[in-house]
Short mmCIF file of C-alpha atoms in Angstrom, two decimals:
data_model
loop_
_atom_site.label_atom_id
_atom_site.label_comp_id
_atom_site.label_asym_id
_atom_site.label_seq_id
_atom_site.Cartn_x
_atom_site.Cartn_y
_atom_site.Cartn_z
CA MET A 692 10.14 138.45 96.98
CA LEU A 693 10.14 135.48 94.63
CA ARG A 694 7.87 133.39 96.18
CA LEU A 695 8.87 129.80 95.96
CA GLY A 696 6.97 126.38 95.01
CA VAL A 697 7.58 122.45 94.65
CA CYS A 698 6.27 119.90 92.11
CA ILE A 699 6.10 116.20 93.79
CA LEU A 700 5.11 113.59 91.26
CA PRO A 701 2.63 110.90 92.19
CA ASP A 702 5.29 108.39 91.43
CA ARG A 703 5.04 106.55 94.79
CA PRO A 704 2.87 104.98 97.14
CA PHE A 705 1.48 107.81 99.59
CA ARG A 706 2.86 106.00 102.39
CA GLU A 707 6.47 106.53 100.97
CA ALA A 708 5.79 110.27 99.05
CA ALA A 709 4.08 111.58 102.62
CA ALA A 710 7.56 112.65 104.24
CA ARG A 711 7.91 114.35 100.70
CA TRP A 712 4.79 116.79 101.27
CA ARG A 713 5.86 117.20 105.08
CA ARG A 714 9.43 117.81 103.97
CA ALA A 715 8.23 120.83 101.53
CA GLU A 716 6.07 122.17 104.15
CA GLU A 717 9.02 122.21 106.94
CA LEU A 718 11.46 123.91 104.54
CA GLY A 719 9.48 126.84 104.03
CA PHE A 720 8.00 126.49 100.45
CA GLU A 721 4.66 128.40 99.57
CA HIS A 722 2.84 125.95 97.58
CA ALA A 723 3.30 122.27 96.63
CA TRP A 724 1.81 120.99 93.32
CA THR A 725 1.56 117.69 91.37
CA TYR A 726 1.01 116.58 87.93
CA ASP A 727 -2.56 115.33 86.94
CA HIS A 728 -2.06 112.53 84.31
CA ILE A 729 -3.41 109.50 83.55
CA THR A 730 0.04 108.84 81.72
CA PHE A 731 2.63 111.05 81.55
CA SER A 732 5.02 111.06 78.92
CA GLY A 733 7.86 111.66 80.61
CA ILE A 734 7.67 108.58 82.65
CA PRO A 735 6.36 106.21 80.77
CA ASP A 736 6.58 103.15 82.69
CA GLY A 737 6.89 102.56 86.54
CA PRO A 738 4.13 103.48 89.13
CA TRP A 739 1.63 107.03 88.72
CA TYR A 740 -1.09 107.75 91.44
CA ASP A 741 -3.83 110.18 90.87
CA ALA A 742 -3.44 113.79 91.73
CA VAL A 743 -7.31 114.04 93.54
CA THR A 744 -5.96 111.28 95.90
CA THR A 745 -2.64 112.30 96.18
CA LEU A 746 -3.70 116.03 97.00
CA ALA A 747 -6.13 114.76 99.43
CA SER A 748 -3.80 112.77 101.39
CA ALA A 749 -1.14 115.69 101.47
CA ALA A 750 -3.64 117.73 103.20
CA ALA A 751 -3.80 115.18 105.48
CA VAL A 752 -0.15 115.14 106.39
CA THR A 753 0.39 119.24 106.05
CA GLU A 754 -1.02 121.85 107.59
CA ARG A 755 0.01 125.78 106.26
CA ILE A 756 1.60 124.93 102.60
CA LYS A 757 -0.80 125.80 99.68
CA LEU A 758 -1.48 122.32 97.11
CA GLY A 759 -2.46 122.67 93.68
CA THR A 760 -2.62 120.60 90.44
CA LEU A 761 -0.15 121.64 87.63
CA VAL A 762 -1.58 121.19 85.66
CA ALA A 763 -5.51 119.62 85.37
CA SER A 764 -6.86 120.02 81.80
CA PRO A 765 -9.92 119.04 80.29
CA ASN A 766 -8.50 116.05 78.57
CA PHE A 767 -10.07 113.92 81.05
CA ARG A 768 -12.17 115.98 83.38
CA HIS A 769 -15.37 116.57 83.04
CA PRO A 770 -16.46 120.44 84.94
CA VAL A 771 -19.45 119.08 86.76
CA PRO A 772 -17.62 115.87 88.22
CA PHE A 773 -14.34 117.80 88.85
CA ALA A 774 -16.02 120.78 90.30
CA GLN A 775 -16.82 118.62 93.12
CA GLU A 776 -13.77 117.32 93.59
CA ILE A 777 -12.23 120.81 93.70
CA MET A 778 -14.96 121.53 96.05
CA SER A 779 -13.74 118.48 98.17
CA LEU A 780 -10.06 119.05 97.98
CA ASP A 781 -10.40 122.59 99.38
CA ASP A 782 -12.48 121.24 102.02
CA ALA A 783 -9.76 118.56 103.10
CA SER A 784 -7.05 121.36 102.80
CA ASP A 785 -9.13 123.88 105.12
CA GLY A 786 -8.87 126.50 102.11
CA ARG A 787 -5.50 125.52 101.05
CA PHE A 788 -6.03 124.41 97.46
CA ILE A 789 -5.09 126.27 94.46
CA LEU A 790 -6.59 124.88 90.87
CA GLY A 791 -4.01 124.57 88.25
CA PHE A 792 -5.65 123.88 84.88
CA GLY A 793 -4.77 124.10 81.17
CA ALA A 794 -5.91 123.03 77.71
CA GLY A 795 -3.99 119.81 78.12
CA SER A 796 -1.46 118.71 75.04
CA ASP A 797 -1.93 115.93 72.59
CA GLY A 798 0.05 113.43 74.57
CA PRO A 799 -0.75 110.24 76.12
CA ASP A 800 -3.63 112.21 78.11
CA GLY A 801 -5.31 113.49 75.11
CA ARG A 802 -5.50 110.11 73.22
CA VAL A 803 -6.34 107.23 76.09
CA LEU A 804 -9.97 108.03 76.24
CA GLY A 805 -10.19 107.48 72.14
CA TYR A 806 -11.44 111.20 71.88
CA GLY A 807 -11.30 113.00 68.49
CA PRO A 808 -10.94 111.41 64.58
CA ASP A 809 -9.70 107.72 64.82
CA GLY A 810 -9.11 108.14 68.99
CA GLU A 811 -5.99 110.14 67.70
CA GLY A 812 -7.07 113.45 70.51
CA TRP A 813 -8.70 116.47 69.75
CA SER A 814 -7.51 119.28 67.41
CA ALA A 815 -5.17 122.05 69.22
CA LYS A 816 -8.25 124.03 68.16
CA GLU A 817 -10.66 122.34 69.78
CA ARG A 818 -8.70 121.78 73.09
CA GLY A 819 -8.54 125.26 73.03
CA GLU A 820 -12.25 126.11 72.71
CA ARG A 821 -12.74 123.13 75.62
CA TYR A 822 -10.63 124.60 77.79
CA ARG A 823 -11.97 128.36 77.78
CA GLU A 824 -15.75 126.12 78.09
CA SER A 825 -14.08 124.34 81.05
CA VAL A 826 -12.90 127.17 82.63
CA ASP A 827 -16.27 129.16 82.36
CA LEU A 828 -18.27 126.34 83.78
CA LEU A 829 -16.05 125.29 86.41
CA ASP A 830 -16.06 129.53 87.46
CA GLN A 831 -20.06 129.23 87.10
CA LEU A 832 -20.26 125.96 89.31
CA LEU A 833 -17.76 126.92 91.83
CA ARG A 834 -18.79 130.13 92.67
CA GLY A 835 -22.34 129.31 93.02
CA ALA A 836 -22.83 129.05 97.03
CA ALA A 837 -20.70 132.39 97.35
CA GLU A 838 -23.51 134.06 95.12
CA GLY A 839 -26.21 132.35 96.63
CA ARG A 840 -26.97 129.11 94.62
CA THR A 841 -26.52 125.50 94.89
CA ARG A 842 -27.60 124.52 91.28
CA THR A 843 -26.03 125.83 87.98
CA THR A 844 -27.31 124.89 84.60
CA TYR A 845 -25.33 125.64 81.92
CA ARG A 846 -25.41 125.02 77.72
CA GLY A 847 -22.28 124.79 75.91
CA THR A 848 -20.77 123.87 72.67
CA TYR A 849 -18.55 121.00 74.54
CA TYR A 850 -20.41 120.56 77.93
CA ASP A 851 -23.47 121.24 79.64
CA ALA A 852 -24.62 121.22 83.06
CA VAL A 853 -28.16 120.58 83.82
CA ASP A 854 -29.54 121.72 87.63
CA ALA A 855 -25.88 120.29 88.79
CA ARG A 856 -25.57 120.53 92.63
CA LEU A 857 -22.12 121.80 94.17
CA GLU A 858 -23.26 122.39 98.05
CA PRO A 859 -21.98 123.52 100.13
CA GLY A 860 -18.96 125.19 98.24
CA CYS A 861 -15.75 126.23 98.54
CA VAL A 862 -14.29 127.01 101.90
CA GLN A 863 -12.44 129.93 99.66
CA ARG A 864 -14.46 132.50 98.58
CA PRO A 865 -15.93 133.13 96.16
CA ARG A 866 -14.31 130.13 95.22
CA VAL A 867 -10.59 128.41 94.85
CA PRO A 868 -8.19 130.49 93.00
CA PHE A 869 -7.69 129.45 89.75
CA ALA A 870 -4.01 129.14 88.45
CA LEU A 871 -4.37 129.42 84.85
CA ALA A 872 -2.07 127.91 81.91
CA ALA A 873 -2.00 129.70 78.61
CA THR A 874 0.30 131.36 75.70
CA GLY A 875 -2.07 131.68 72.65
CA PRO A 876 -4.71 134.64 72.58
CA LEU A 877 -7.59 132.72 73.18
CA GLY A 878 -6.16 131.30 76.47
CA LEU A 879 -4.49 134.47 77.60
CA ARG A 880 -7.69 136.11 77.40
CA THR A 881 -9.35 133.53 79.22
CA VAL A 882 -6.49 133.90 81.92
CA VAL A 883 -7.06 137.71 82.12
CA ARG A 884 -10.89 137.13 82.79
CA HIS A 885 -10.83 134.49 85.08
CA ALA A 886 -7.03 133.84 86.57
CA GLN A 887 -5.51 134.38 90.09
CA MET A 888 -2.46 133.57 88.75
CA TRP A 889 -1.15 132.95 85.40
CA ILE A 890 1.49 129.53 84.84
CA ALA A 891 3.93 129.41 82.26
CA ASP A 892 6.48 126.75 81.74
CA ASP A 893 10.12 126.73 80.41
CA THR A 894 9.63 124.66 77.40
CA LEU A 895 7.96 127.98 75.15
CA ALA A 896 10.84 127.66 72.70
CA GLY A 897 10.45 124.09 72.95
CA ARG A 898 12.15 120.88 74.31
CA ASP A 899 14.68 120.51 71.35
CA GLY A 900 18.39 119.73 72.24
CA ALA A 901 19.16 122.93 70.27
CA VAL A 902 17.11 125.20 72.22
CA THR A 903 19.00 127.53 74.03
CA GLU A 904 18.60 129.37 77.74
CA ASP A 905 18.67 132.97 75.62
CA VAL A 906 16.00 131.56 73.53
CA THR A 907 13.87 130.26 76.10
CA TRP A 908 14.01 133.76 77.94
CA SER A 909 13.17 135.59 75.03
CA ALA A 910 10.35 133.22 74.72
CA LEU A 911 9.06 133.81 78.02
CA GLU A 912 9.56 137.44 77.52
CA LYS A 913 7.51 137.85 74.76
CA VAL A 914 4.49 135.48 76.09
CA GLY A 915 4.67 138.02 79.14
CA LYS A 916 4.27 140.77 76.97
CA LYS A 917 1.36 139.20 75.23
CA LEU A 918 -0.16 138.68 78.53
CA ASP A 919 0.35 142.24 79.54
CA ALA A 920 -1.48 143.60 76.37
CA ALA A 921 -4.20 141.06 76.93
CA CYS A 922 -4.95 142.56 80.56
CA GLU A 923 -4.57 146.13 78.99
CA LYS A 924 -7.65 144.80 76.50
CA GLU A 925 -9.94 143.41 79.09
CA GLY A 926 -9.03 146.53 81.49
CA ARG A 927 -7.22 144.78 84.36
CA ASP A 928 -4.50 146.00 85.73
CA PRO A 929 -1.08 143.63 84.87
CA ALA A 930 0.08 143.91 87.95
CA SER A 931 -2.97 142.40 89.62
CA LEU A 932 -2.12 139.14 87.98
CA PRO A 933 0.66 136.78 90.28
CA ARG A 934 2.63 134.99 87.44
CA LEU A 935 4.39 131.36 88.09
CA LEU A 936 7.34 129.85 86.05
CA LEU A 937 7.47 126.10 86.50
CA SER A 938 11.11 125.27 85.82
CA GLY A 939 12.77 121.87 85.13
CA LEU A 940 11.99 121.07 81.62
CA SER A 941 14.54 123.35 79.32
CA PRO A 942 18.02 124.53 79.50
CA LEU A 943 17.81 126.43 82.15
CA ARG A 944 18.55 123.85 84.59
CA ALA A 945 17.42 125.70 88.07
CA MET A 946 18.21 122.93 90.40
CA GLU A 947 21.72 122.12 88.95
CA SER A 948 23.13 123.70 92.15
CA LYS A 949 22.28 126.81 94.27
CA GLN A 950 24.05 129.20 92.12
CA ARG A 951 22.18 127.94 89.10
CA PHE A 952 18.86 128.18 90.90
CA ASP A 953 19.68 131.66 91.66
CA ASP A 954 20.67 132.88 88.46
CA VAL A 955 17.47 131.16 87.43
CA ALA A 956 15.52 133.08 89.93
CA GLY A 957 16.75 136.56 89.51
CA ARG A 958 15.79 136.53 85.96
CA ALA A 959 12.55 135.22 86.44
CA GLU A 960 11.73 138.00 88.73
CA ALA A 961 12.96 140.37 86.58
CA LEU A 962 11.11 139.05 83.90
CA GLY A 963 7.86 139.64 86.34
CA PHE A 964 7.81 136.20 87.86
CA THR A 965 6.36 136.31 91.29
CA ASP A 966 6.43 132.46 91.56
CA LEU A 967 8.67 129.68 90.97
CA VAL A 968 8.37 126.55 91.07
CA VAL A 969 11.26 123.15 90.94
CA HIS A 970 10.70 119.44 90.96
CA TYR A 971 11.11 117.48 93.87
CA PRO A 972 14.43 115.57 93.38
CA ARG A 973 13.88 112.11 92.03
CA GLU A 974 17.19 109.79 92.10
CA SER A 975 16.95 109.00 88.35
CA GLY A 976 15.45 109.56 85.26
CA ALA A 977 13.29 112.90 85.04
CA TYR A 978 13.97 115.63 87.10
CA ALA A 979 17.04 113.44 88.70
CA THR A 980 18.79 116.28 90.70
CA ALA A 981 21.27 116.29 93.75
CA ALA A 982 18.95 115.96 96.96
CA HIS A 983 20.81 118.68 98.66
CA VAL A 984 19.95 121.34 96.33
CA LEU A 985 16.63 121.55 97.22
CA ASP A 986 17.99 122.21 101.05
CA GLU A 987 19.76 124.97 99.86
CA ILE A 988 17.46 126.73 98.15
CA ALA A 989 14.14 126.48 100.74
CA PRO A 990 13.18 129.78 102.02
CA ALA A 991 13.47 128.22 105.52
CA LYS A 992 17.18 128.21 104.78
CA GLY A 993 17.36 131.82 103.55
#
């Protein structure tokens, strides 16, 4: 059965947002996520809060629901300090944290720190290589305690760790689960080797207004087959890798109505997705939808 999650944007002071996180748990959602950006191009103006602090606060006001980043990236997360934050989030949530991680984009987060030629950010190739190396180093750091070591030394092309200490390690052993986003060959190979979940979103076919629903489903099916092939090449059973679809950015319009959601959920499950995430309704702008639809699709109402 398809597991449902909700993405709650960090665009409100937590004294207001806390009710949303509690509500997600009350409605029976399996997991709740937030975006990890410095600047989010979908909402370029207005309040925007840090994902790590938001999730630590969410852990304090919930008890059961799993919590995660959707997704963090190397754009501004160095693996060594980020590993400590991940370990701390896993502790704060008593083992409910999921690391959602991807290569990042060339959007505002890719430029805000002035990286790359003329401060325009890294190339797509370099972002992909940094992603692979970040995942590898995060895996080593976060597994350390479970493997009987609290210090890690690593020499990479982009990242180094010199006797990096991570103690006491994750609550979840051997480490927190990795939910990795990727669509290309190098990224999918990284997913197969390290992930406990694969993340895709419904913009694989692009965000142009001319992109149709059928084209979107076709793109999702195509990349799913690429993941199957990557699993087989690496000797991993494709069925051992849960698959999460983030909806809300394309013509699928999953939150338009309960009927529409049921249609999208059915198609997603038929393509092999095990998890579906929708956005918590906002009153206006990006992800503005009728609030009642969230209640109508909630697992607790099923």
